[in-house]
Coordinates of C-alpha atoms in Angstrom, one line a residue:
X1 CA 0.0 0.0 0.0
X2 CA 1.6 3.4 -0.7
X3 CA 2.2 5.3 1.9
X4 CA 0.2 8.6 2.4
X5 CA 2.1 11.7 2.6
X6 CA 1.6 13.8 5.6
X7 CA -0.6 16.5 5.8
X8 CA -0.2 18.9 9.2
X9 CA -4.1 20.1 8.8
X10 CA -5.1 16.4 9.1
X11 CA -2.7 15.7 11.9
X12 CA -4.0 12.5 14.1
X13 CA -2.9 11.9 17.6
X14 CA -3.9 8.6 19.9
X15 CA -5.7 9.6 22.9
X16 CA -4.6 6.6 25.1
X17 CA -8.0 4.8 25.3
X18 CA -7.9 3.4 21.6
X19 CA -9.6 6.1 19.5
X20 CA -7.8 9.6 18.2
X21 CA -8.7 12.7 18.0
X22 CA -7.3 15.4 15.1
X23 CA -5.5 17.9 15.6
X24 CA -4.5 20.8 13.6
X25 CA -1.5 22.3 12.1
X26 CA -1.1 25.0 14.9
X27 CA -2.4 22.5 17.8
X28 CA 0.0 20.5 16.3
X29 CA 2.9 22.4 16.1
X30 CA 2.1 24.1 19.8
X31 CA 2.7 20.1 20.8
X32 CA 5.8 19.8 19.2
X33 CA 7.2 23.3 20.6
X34 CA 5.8 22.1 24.2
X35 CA 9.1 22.6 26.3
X36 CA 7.8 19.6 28.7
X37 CA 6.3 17.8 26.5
X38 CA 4.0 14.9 27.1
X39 CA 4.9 14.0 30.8
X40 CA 8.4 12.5 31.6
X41 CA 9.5 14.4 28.4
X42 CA 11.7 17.8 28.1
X43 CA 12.4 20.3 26.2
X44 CA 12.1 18.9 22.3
X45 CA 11.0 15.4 23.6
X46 CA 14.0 14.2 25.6
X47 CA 13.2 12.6 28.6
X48 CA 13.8 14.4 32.2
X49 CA 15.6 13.3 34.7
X50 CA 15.3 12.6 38.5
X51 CA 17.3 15.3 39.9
X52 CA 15.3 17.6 37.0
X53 CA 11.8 16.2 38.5
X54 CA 12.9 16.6 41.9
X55 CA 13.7 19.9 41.1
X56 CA 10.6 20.9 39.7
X57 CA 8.6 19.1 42.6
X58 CA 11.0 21.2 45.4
X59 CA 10.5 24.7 43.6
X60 CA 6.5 24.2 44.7
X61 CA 6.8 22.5 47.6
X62 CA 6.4 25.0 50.6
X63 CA 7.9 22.6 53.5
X64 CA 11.2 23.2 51.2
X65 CA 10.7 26.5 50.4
X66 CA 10.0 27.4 54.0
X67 CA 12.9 25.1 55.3
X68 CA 15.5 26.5 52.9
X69 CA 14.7 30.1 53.8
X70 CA 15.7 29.2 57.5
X71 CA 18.8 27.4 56.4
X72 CA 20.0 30.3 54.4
X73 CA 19.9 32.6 57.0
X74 CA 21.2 30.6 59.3
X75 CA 24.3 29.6 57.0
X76 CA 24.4 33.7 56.8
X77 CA 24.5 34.4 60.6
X78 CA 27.2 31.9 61.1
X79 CA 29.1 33.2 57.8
X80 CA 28.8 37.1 59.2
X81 CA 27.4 37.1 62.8
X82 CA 28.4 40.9 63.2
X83 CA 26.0 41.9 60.1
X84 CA 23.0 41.0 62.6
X85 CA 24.6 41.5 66.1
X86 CA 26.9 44.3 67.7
X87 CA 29.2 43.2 70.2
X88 CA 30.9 39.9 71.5
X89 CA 29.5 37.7 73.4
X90 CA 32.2 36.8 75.2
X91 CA 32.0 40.9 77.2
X92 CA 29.7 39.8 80.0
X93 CA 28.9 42.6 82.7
X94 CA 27.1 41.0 86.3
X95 CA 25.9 44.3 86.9
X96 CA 23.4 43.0 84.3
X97 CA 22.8 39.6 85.4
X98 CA 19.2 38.0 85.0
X99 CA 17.9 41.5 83.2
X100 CA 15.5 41.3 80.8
X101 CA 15.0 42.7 77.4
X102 CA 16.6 46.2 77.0
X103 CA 18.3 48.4 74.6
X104 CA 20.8 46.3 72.1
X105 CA 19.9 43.3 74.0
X106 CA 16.5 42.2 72.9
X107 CA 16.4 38.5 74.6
X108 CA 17.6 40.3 77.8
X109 CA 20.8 39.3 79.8
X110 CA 21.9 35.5 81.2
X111 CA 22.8 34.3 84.8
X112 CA 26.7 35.5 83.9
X113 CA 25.4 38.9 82.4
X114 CA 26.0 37.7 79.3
X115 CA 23.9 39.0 75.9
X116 CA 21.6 36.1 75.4
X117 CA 21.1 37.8 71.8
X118 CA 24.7 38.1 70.6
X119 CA 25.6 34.6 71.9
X120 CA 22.7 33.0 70.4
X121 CA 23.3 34.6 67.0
X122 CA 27.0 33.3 67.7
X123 CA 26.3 30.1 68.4
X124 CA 24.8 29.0 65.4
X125 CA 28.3 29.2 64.1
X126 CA 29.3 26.5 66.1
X127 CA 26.3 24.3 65.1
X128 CA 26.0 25.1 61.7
X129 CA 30.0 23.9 61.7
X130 CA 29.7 21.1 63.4
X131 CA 26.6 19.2 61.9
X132 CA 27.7 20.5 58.0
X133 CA 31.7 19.5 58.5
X134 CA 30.0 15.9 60.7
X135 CA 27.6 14.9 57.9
X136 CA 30.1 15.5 55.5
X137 CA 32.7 13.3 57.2
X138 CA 30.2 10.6 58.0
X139 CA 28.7 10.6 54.5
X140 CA 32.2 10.2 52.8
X141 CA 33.5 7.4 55.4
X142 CA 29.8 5.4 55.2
X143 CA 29.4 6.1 51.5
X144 CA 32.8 4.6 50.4
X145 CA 32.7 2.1 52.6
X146 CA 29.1 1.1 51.9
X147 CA 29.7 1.3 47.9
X148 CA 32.5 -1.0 48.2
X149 CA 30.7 -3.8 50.6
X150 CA 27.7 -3.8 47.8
X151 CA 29.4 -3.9 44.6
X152 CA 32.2 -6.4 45.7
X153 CA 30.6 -8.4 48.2
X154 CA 31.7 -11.5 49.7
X155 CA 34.0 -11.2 52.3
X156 CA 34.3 -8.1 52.7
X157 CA 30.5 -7.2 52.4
X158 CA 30.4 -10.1 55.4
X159 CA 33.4 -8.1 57.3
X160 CA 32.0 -4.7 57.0
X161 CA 28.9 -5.9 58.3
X162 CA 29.9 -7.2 61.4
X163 CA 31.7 -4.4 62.2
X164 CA 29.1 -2.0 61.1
X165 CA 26.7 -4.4 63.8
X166 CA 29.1 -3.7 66.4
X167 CA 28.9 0.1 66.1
X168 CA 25.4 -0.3 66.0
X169 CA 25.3 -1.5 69.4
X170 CA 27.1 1.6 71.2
X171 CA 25.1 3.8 72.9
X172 CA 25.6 7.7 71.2
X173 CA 25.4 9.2 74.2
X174 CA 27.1 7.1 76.6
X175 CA 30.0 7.1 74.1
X176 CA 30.3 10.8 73.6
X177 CA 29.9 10.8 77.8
X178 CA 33.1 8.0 77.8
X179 CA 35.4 9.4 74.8
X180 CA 34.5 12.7 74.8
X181 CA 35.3 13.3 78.6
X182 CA 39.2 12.2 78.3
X183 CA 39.6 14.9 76.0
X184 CA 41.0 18.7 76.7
X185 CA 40.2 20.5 73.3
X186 CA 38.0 23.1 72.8
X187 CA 37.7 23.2 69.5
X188 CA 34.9 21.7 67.7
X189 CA 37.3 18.6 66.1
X190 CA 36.6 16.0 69.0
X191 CA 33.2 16.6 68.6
X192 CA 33.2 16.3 64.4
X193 CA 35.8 12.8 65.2
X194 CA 32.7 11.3 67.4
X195 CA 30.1 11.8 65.6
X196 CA 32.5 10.5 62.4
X197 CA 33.4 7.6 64.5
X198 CA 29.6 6.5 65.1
X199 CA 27.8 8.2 62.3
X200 CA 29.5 6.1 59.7
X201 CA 27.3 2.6 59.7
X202 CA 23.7 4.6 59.4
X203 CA 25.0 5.8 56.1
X204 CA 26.8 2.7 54.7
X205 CA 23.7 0.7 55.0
X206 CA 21.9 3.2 53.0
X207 CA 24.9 3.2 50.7
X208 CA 25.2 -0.3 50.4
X209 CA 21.4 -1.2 49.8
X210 CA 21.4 1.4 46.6
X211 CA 24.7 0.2 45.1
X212 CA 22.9 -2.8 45.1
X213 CA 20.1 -2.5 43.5
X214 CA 21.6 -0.4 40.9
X215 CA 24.4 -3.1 39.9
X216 CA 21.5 -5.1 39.0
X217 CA 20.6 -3.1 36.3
X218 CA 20.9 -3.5 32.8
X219 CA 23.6 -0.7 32.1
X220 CA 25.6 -1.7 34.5
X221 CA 26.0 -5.3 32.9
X222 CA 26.7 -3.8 29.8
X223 CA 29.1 -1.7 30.9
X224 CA 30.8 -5.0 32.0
X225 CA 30.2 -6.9 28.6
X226 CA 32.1 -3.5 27.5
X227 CA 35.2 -3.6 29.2
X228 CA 34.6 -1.0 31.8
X229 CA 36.7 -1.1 34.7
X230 CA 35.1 -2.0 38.2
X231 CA 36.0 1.7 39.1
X232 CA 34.5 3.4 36.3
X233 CA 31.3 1.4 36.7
X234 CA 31.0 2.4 40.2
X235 CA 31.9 6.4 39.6
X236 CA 30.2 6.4 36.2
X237 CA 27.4 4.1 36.6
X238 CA 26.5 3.0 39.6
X239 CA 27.3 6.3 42.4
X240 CA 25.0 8.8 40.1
X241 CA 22.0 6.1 40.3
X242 CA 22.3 5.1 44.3
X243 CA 23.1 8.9 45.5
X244 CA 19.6 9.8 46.4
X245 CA 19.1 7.6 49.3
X246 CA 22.5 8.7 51.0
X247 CA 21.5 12.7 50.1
X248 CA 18.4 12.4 51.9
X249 CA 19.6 10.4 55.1
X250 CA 22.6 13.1 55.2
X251 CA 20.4 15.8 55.4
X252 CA 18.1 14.5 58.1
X253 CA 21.2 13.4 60.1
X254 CA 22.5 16.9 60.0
X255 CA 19.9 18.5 62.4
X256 CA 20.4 15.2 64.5
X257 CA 24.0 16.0 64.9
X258 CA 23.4 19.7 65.5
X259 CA 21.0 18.0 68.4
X260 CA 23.8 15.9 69.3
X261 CA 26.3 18.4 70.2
X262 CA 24.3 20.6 71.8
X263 CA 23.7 17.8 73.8
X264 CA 26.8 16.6 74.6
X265 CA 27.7 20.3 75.4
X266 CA 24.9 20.2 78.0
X267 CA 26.4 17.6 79.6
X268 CA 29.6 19.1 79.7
X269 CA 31.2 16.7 77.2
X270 CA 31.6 18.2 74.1
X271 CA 32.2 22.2 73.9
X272 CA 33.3 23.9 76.6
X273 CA 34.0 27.7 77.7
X274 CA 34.9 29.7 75.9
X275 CA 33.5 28.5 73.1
X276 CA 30.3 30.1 72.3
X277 CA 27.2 27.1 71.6
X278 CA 23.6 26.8 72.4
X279 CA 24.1 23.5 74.8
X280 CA 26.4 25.4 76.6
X281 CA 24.1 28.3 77.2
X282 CA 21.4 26.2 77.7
X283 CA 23.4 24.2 80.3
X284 CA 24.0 27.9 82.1
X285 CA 21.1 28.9 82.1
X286 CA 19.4 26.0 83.9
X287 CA 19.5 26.5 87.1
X288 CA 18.2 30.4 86.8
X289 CA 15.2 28.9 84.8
X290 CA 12.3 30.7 87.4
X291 CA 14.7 34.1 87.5
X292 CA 15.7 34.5 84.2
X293 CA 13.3 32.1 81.9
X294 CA 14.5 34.0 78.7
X295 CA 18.0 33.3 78.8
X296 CA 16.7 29.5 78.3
X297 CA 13.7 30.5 76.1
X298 CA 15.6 32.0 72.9
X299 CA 19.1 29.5 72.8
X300 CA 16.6 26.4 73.1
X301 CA 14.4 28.4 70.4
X302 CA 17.1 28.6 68.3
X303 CA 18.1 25.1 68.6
X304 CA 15.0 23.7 67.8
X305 CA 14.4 25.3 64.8
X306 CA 17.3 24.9 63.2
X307 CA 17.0 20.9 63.7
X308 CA 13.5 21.3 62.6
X309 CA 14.2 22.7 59.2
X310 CA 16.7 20.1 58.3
X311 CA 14.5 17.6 59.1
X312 CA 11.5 19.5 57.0
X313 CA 14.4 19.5 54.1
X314 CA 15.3 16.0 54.1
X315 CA 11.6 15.0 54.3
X316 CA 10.9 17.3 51.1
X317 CA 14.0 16.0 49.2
X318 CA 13.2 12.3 50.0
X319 CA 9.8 13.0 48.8
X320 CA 11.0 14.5 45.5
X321 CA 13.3 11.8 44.7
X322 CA 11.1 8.7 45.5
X323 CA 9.2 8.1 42.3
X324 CA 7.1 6.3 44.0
X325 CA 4.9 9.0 45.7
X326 CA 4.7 10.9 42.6

């Protein structure tokens, strides 16, 4: 049968139930120009990808939207903490103990006459520093570790395992309390070293699960058939495909180790004076709690929302990049 040339005013599409509908030269042409195209298509009919999806789904999501916001200005204050408050707050005056709100000290003054404002804005320095620098430490260690134990297996996927068990079974806080208390520092490293030092398994079972199921996949063996080195697949291949998982388990973990160092700094553990962190000043101002309720109010404020919004951001990124709750 000869074949009948094509005529844009006569233009058929399927509609998906078995029938068609026409469609002409304009309609037609509008389709073709679509930048989405039909859905799971992009600009001129290529097919979008996760992180472009995610993407999309994040820019009208208002839990991220919302979340972000708080993280920005949070990384800000901890970049430039003089931009949004005067003084240090290390210059305490006792004259000034327990008072509350005045001028250039909005959250009034602690039990040390301390500027609850200044050290609060100050102290998310410290906790921004120590869950980002953390979470990056534990995601490198656990990811590496993880990718190798799933893509190799055997022995060492039965080695890592164990030992990943055993790490499972100590106690976070009873081992920052043992470890942490032998050590002298005041800088923020111990603290990054422990939570490096436990952190790690959480991760490599994430890490090891995805490189897993994505080894299984069809590229991957053909990759193989081609030659491909066992370090190319994994960089290449396999670590672009099983990333999502890890990104959104970091991200949660982050406000869990910002919680976990102001923690340990309330027990006396982890930061100590004259560092400047919300567990410290939350530890201080304890015992003035009926006196001088605000100098607990605004550091314990400031803690809770800052571990809040990275949990709202992981939630909206794991939502984004798990296709199946689109």
């Amino acid at each position: 049968m000869p074949e009948q040339p094509y005529e844009p005013e006569g233009a058929i599409a399927g509609t998906g139930m078995g029938g068609a509908m026409d469609l002409g030269a304009s309609e037609a042409a509008t389709l073709e120009r679509t930048p989405g195209g039909p859905e799971g298509t992009g600009p001129s009919g290529r097919p979008r990808s996760l992180w472009s999806d995610a993407w999309r789904d994040l820019r009208g999501n208002p839990v991220f939207l919302l979340s972000a916001l708080v993280i920005v200005f949070l990384v800000f204050i901890s970049l430039w903490p003089s931009a949004v408050a005067s003084g240090s707050p290390l210059k305490c005056d006792l004259a000034r103990a327990q008072d509350g709100a005045g001028p250039g000290a909005p959250f009034g003054y602690d039990g040390q006459g301390c500027n609850v404002y200044t050290r609060t804005v100050y102290g998310a320095r410290t906790s921004v520093t120590v869950g980002v620098l953390a979470t990056l430490g534990v995601s490198a260690v656990g990811s590496v570790l993880g990718a190798l134990a799933g893509y190799f297996g055997g022995a060492w996927d039965s080695v890592l395992s164990r030992i990943t068990d055993i790490f499972f079974a100590i106690p976070v806080v009873l081992g920052g309390l043992v470890l942490l208390s032998v050590v002298t520092s005041n800088t923020v490293w111990p603290v990054i070293g422990f939570m490096v030092l436990l952190g790690w398994p959480q991760i490599s079972r994430i890490a090891r699960g995805s490189v897993i199921t994505a080894k299984q996949n069809d590229y991957v063996q053909a990759a193989r058939a081609l030659g491909a080195s066992d370090s190319r697949i994994l960089l290449r291949h396999i670590a672009p495909n099983a990333v999502a998982p890890v990104i959104v388990v970091a991200t949660i973990a982050l406000g869990t180790y910002i919680a976990l160092e102001a923690t340990l700094s309330y027990l006396g553990v982890g930061l100590k004076p004259p560092s400047v962190s919300w567990g410290i000043d939350i530890s201080n101002a304890s015992p003035y709690i009926r006196n001088a309720p605000h100098a607990l109010l605004w550091p314990s404020a400031a803690l809770a929302i800052t571990v809040l919004a990275f949990i709202m951001l992981g939630d909206a990124i794991r939502d984004a990049l798990d296709p199946k709750l689109r």
